[in-house]
Amino acid sequence: MMRAMVYRGPYRVRVEEKERPSIEHPNDAIVRVTRAAICGSDLHLYHGMMPDTRVGMTFGHEFTGIVEEIGASVRNLQRGDRVLVPFNICCGSCFFCVRELYSNCHNTNANASAVGGIYGYSHTAGGYDGAQGEYVRVPFADVGPSKIPEWMDEEDAVLLTDACPTGYFAAELGDIKEGDVVVVFGAGPVGLFAAKSSWLMGAGRVIVVDHLDYRLEKAQTFAQAETINFTEHDDIVMHIKKMTDFLGADLCIDAVGCESDGSFFQVLTSSKMKLQGGSPVALNWAIDSVRKAGNVSAIGGYGPLFSAVKFGDAMNKGLTIRTNQCSVKRHWPRLFEHVRNGVLKPSEIVTHRIPLEEIAEGYHIFSSKLDNCIKPLIQPQAQAA
């Protein structure tokens, strides 16, 4: 048996005794979790926004750990290896994986035509248990995990399993040209990494939009970005147009996803009444704030149901909208280089370190944006206070 976070319904999680995972296939490994994170997209599950999130599931798709057991076919890992594991569960051999589109893997989810497998992210994403517990089963262990380099800090490593590469991917999707104006909607972890990465790709100006001042302050110090608190403006789109000579930004990034604030109607019909799959306020602002023939990168999490997106505006402006779940492992070589050279220090955004036994309080703090929380890490081996 082991201790693990268990979902009991919207806004209700707790730590329970649960059967310890075991090898189910010769390609599996069992990893003892040493660091896990609560992701902003975990909050979509916590808030009951994702379909087919079942009672009893353990969340957690950002994690590092130590290999405890390996299946008979595993060749690249050994017992005792320290590993970081991407949130994508991928086979490495399907049409998509051979093209490094690991997030679109066709063999790890019964709903693969919609999304690839993801640890701890509902049965819509394969029904795999996640890593907010003491142990986790890692399928296709020769494909996803990588050994943590000796020089890498473990808190940097855990943020390289989703938040940092997803932010980097968001900027990459935008096809940034030298001197471009980039607007990032959302100053959470992914938005912060997207803003930071935009500079690395040649942006000439980076602007971050949010409604939480402490997060905007972090965007200034961590990502050297200009910031806008959208609650201080009657029309955030018009304000951005004024800031960009009325052309609009070259690239707008939606780093918020389906729980975006800023419109009473959108929040009412999504989060409250569940009449649409999510509130696309940030995505609609991105469509309206980018210049004609500009690029929109949508990296915030949305469920499979429809949302009221302003597609007509996007069509009439000739926009290019690019989106996907990040294929984490594809970005590791460049990101490892940036971390080793000191260009990126992902752990700078960590604000809370929480023992597993206190994870329910961690979710409450993160969900309610209390105590200036930006990124909470779970330490399964730490003792509760």
PDB file of C-alpha atoms in Angstrom, residues 195-295:
ATOM      1  CA  ALA A 195       6.955  35.358 -21.727  1.00  0.00           C
ATOM      2  CA  LYS A 196      10.519  34.421 -20.775  1.00  0.00           C
ATOM      3  CA  SER A 197      10.854  32.160 -23.820  1.00  0.00           C
ATOM      4  CA  SER A 198       9.558  34.859 -26.173  1.00  0.00           C
ATOM      5  CA  TRP A 199      12.715  36.888 -25.509  1.00  0.00           C
ATOM      6  CA  LEU A 200      14.852  33.834 -26.333  1.00  0.00           C
ATOM      7  CA  MET A 201      13.134  33.625 -29.725  1.00  0.00           C
ATOM      8  CA  GLY A 202      13.720  37.257 -30.665  1.00  0.00           C
ATOM      9  CA  ALA A 203      10.748  39.244 -29.368  1.00  0.00           C
ATOM     10  CA  GLY A 204      11.285  42.979 -29.177  1.00  0.00           C
ATOM     11  CA  ARG A 205       8.563  43.631 -26.637  1.00  0.00           C
ATOM     12  CA  VAL A 206       6.730  41.287 -24.240  1.00  0.00           C
ATOM     13  CA  ILE A 207       3.527  42.265 -22.434  1.00  0.00           C
ATOM     14  CA  VAL A 208       1.784  40.061 -19.834  1.00  0.00           C
ATOM     15  CA  VAL A 209      -1.903  40.479 -18.944  1.00  0.00           C
ATOM     16  CA  ASP A 210      -3.513  39.191 -15.739  1.00  0.00           C
ATOM     17  CA  HIS A 211      -5.700  40.465 -12.890  1.00  0.00           C
ATOM     18  CA  LEU A 212      -3.500  39.407  -9.954  1.00  0.00           C
ATOM     19  CA  ASP A 213      -0.921  42.037  -9.043  1.00  0.00           C
ATOM     20  CA  TYR A 214       1.468  39.618  -7.317  1.00  0.00           C
ATOM     21  CA  ARG A 215       1.663  37.507 -10.463  1.00  0.00           C
ATOM     22  CA  LEU A 216       2.188  40.565 -12.630  1.00  0.00           C
ATOM     23  CA  GLU A 217       5.052  41.585 -10.336  1.00  0.00           C
ATOM     24  CA  LYS A 218       6.563  38.144 -10.923  1.00  0.00           C
ATOM     25  CA  ALA A 219       6.192  38.648 -14.683  1.00  0.00           C
ATOM     26  CA  GLN A 220       8.230  41.848 -14.344  1.00  0.00           C
ATOM     27  CA  THR A 221      11.055  40.299 -12.306  1.00  0.00           C
ATOM     28  CA  PHE A 222      11.185  36.779 -13.786  1.00  0.00           C
ATOM     29  CA  ALA A 223      10.309  37.500 -17.416  1.00  0.00           C
ATOM     30  CA  GLN A 224      11.276  41.205 -17.650  1.00  0.00           C
ATOM     31  CA  ALA A 225       7.861  41.889 -19.174  1.00  0.00           C
ATOM     32  CA  GLU A 226       5.622  44.926 -19.270  1.00  0.00           C
ATOM     33  CA  THR A 227       2.402  44.157 -17.455  1.00  0.00           C
ATOM     34  CA  ILE A 228      -1.279  45.085 -17.587  1.00  0.00           C
ATOM     35  CA  ASN A 229      -3.910  44.435 -14.925  1.00  0.00           C
ATOM     36  CA  PHE A 230      -7.019  43.996 -17.077  1.00  0.00           C
ATOM     37  CA  THR A 231      -9.338  45.014 -14.235  1.00  0.00           C
ATOM     38  CA  GLU A 232      -7.932  48.552 -14.482  1.00  0.00           C
ATOM     39  CA  HIS A 233      -9.206  49.006 -18.048  1.00  0.00           C
ATOM     40  CA  ASP A 234     -12.746  49.107 -19.420  1.00  0.00           C
ATOM     41  CA  ASP A 235     -11.626  47.523 -22.684  1.00  0.00           C
ATOM     42  CA  ILE A 236      -8.386  45.525 -22.532  1.00  0.00           C
ATOM     43  CA  VAL A 237      -8.384  44.954 -26.304  1.00  0.00           C
ATOM     44  CA  MET A 238      -8.564  48.670 -27.033  1.00  0.00           C
ATOM     45  CA  HIS A 239      -5.822  49.316 -24.457  1.00  0.00           C
ATOM     46  CA  ILE A 240      -3.516  46.841 -26.189  1.00  0.00           C
ATOM     47  CA  LYS A 241      -4.322  48.394 -29.556  1.00  0.00           C
ATOM     48  CA  LYS A 242      -3.320  51.797 -28.179  1.00  0.00           C
ATOM     49  CA  MET A 243      -0.046  50.303 -26.901  1.00  0.00           C
ATOM     50  CA  THR A 244       0.748  48.891 -30.344  1.00  0.00           C
ATOM     51  CA  ASP A 245       0.078  51.876 -32.628  1.00  0.00           C
ATOM     52  CA  PHE A 246      -3.435  50.511 -33.254  1.00  0.00           C
ATOM     53  CA  LEU A 247      -2.058  47.613 -35.286  1.00  0.00           C
ATOM     54  CA  GLY A 248      -2.234  45.006 -32.552  1.00  0.00           C
ATOM     55  CA  ALA A 249       0.414  42.580 -31.361  1.00  0.00           C
ATOM     56  CA  ASP A 250       2.281  40.302 -33.758  1.00  0.00           C
ATOM     57  CA  LEU A 251       1.611  37.317 -31.500  1.00  0.00           C
ATOM     58  CA  CYS A 252      -0.914  36.756 -28.726  1.00  0.00           C
ATOM     59  CA  ILE A 253      -0.623  33.715 -26.448  1.00  0.00           C
ATOM     60  CA  ASP A 254      -3.551  32.261 -24.495  1.00  0.00           C
ATOM     61  CA  ALA A 255      -1.863  30.770 -21.414  1.00  0.00           C
ATOM     62  CA  VAL A 256      -5.056  30.656 -19.362  1.00  0.00           C
ATOM     63  CA  GLY A 257      -7.444  28.159 -20.906  1.00  0.00           C
ATOM     64  CA  CYS A 258     -10.942  27.173 -19.893  1.00  0.00           C
ATOM     65  CA  GLU A 259     -11.261  29.034 -16.578  1.00  0.00           C
ATOM     66  CA  SER A 260     -10.518  32.492 -17.831  1.00  0.00           C
ATOM     67  CA  ASP A 261     -11.992  35.445 -15.914  1.00  0.00           C
ATOM     68  CA  GLY A 262     -13.012  38.764 -17.439  1.00  0.00           C
ATOM     69  CA  SER A 263     -16.546  38.106 -18.712  1.00  0.00           C
ATOM     70  CA  PHE A 264     -19.514  37.435 -16.441  1.00  0.00           C
ATOM     71  CA  PHE A 265     -21.442  35.761 -19.273  1.00  0.00           C
ATOM     72  CA  GLN A 266     -18.590  33.426 -20.250  1.00  0.00           C
ATOM     73  CA  VAL A 267     -17.848  32.416 -16.653  1.00  0.00           C
ATOM     74  CA  LEU A 268     -21.568  31.896 -15.914  1.00  0.00           C
ATOM     75  CA  THR A 269     -22.153  29.685 -18.949  1.00  0.00           C
ATOM     76  CA  SER A 270     -18.976  27.640 -18.471  1.00  0.00           C
ATOM     77  CA  SER A 271     -17.758  27.267 -14.884  1.00  0.00           C
ATOM     78  CA  LYS A 272     -21.186  27.731 -13.265  1.00  0.00           C
ATOM     79  CA  MET A 273     -23.773  26.306 -15.704  1.00  0.00           C
ATOM     80  CA  LYS A 274     -21.525  23.954 -17.733  1.00  0.00           C
ATOM     81  CA  LEU A 275     -23.261  25.045 -20.959  1.00  0.00           C
ATOM     82  CA  GLN A 276     -19.940  25.215 -22.764  1.00  0.00           C
ATOM     83  CA  GLY A 277     -16.632  23.425 -22.307  1.00  0.00           C
ATOM     84  CA  GLY A 278     -14.817  26.411 -20.880  1.00  0.00           C
ATOM     85  CA  SER A 279     -14.620  30.182 -20.737  1.00  0.00           C
ATOM     86  CA  PRO A 280     -12.641  31.328 -23.803  1.00  0.00           C
ATOM     87  CA  VAL A 281     -12.232  34.942 -22.647  1.00  0.00           C
ATOM     88  CA  ALA A 282      -8.433  34.936 -22.926  1.00  0.00           C
ATOM     89  CA  LEU A 283      -8.560  33.251 -26.334  1.00  0.00           C
ATOM     90  CA  ASN A 284     -11.111  35.780 -27.619  1.00  0.00           C
ATOM     91  CA  TRP A 285      -9.018  38.651 -26.274  1.00  0.00           C
ATOM     92  CA  ALA A 286      -6.017  37.132 -28.059  1.00  0.00           C
ATOM     93  CA  ILE A 287      -7.963  36.968 -31.340  1.00  0.00           C
ATOM     94  CA  ASP A 288      -9.091  40.575 -30.988  1.00  0.00           C
ATOM     95  CA  SER A 289      -5.739  41.959 -29.766  1.00  0.00           C
ATOM     96  CA  VAL A 290      -3.468  40.483 -32.419  1.00  0.00           C
ATOM     97  CA  ARG A 291      -2.910  42.360 -35.659  1.00  0.00           C
ATOM     98  CA  LYS A 292      -4.453  41.241 -38.939  1.00  0.00           C
ATOM     99  CA  ALA A 293      -2.508  38.289 -40.391  1.00  0.00           C
ATOM    100  CA  GLY A 294      -0.927  37.811 -36.970  1.00  0.00           C
ATOM    101  CA  ASN A 295      -0.428  34.632 -34.952  1.00  0.00           C
TER     102      ASN A 295
END
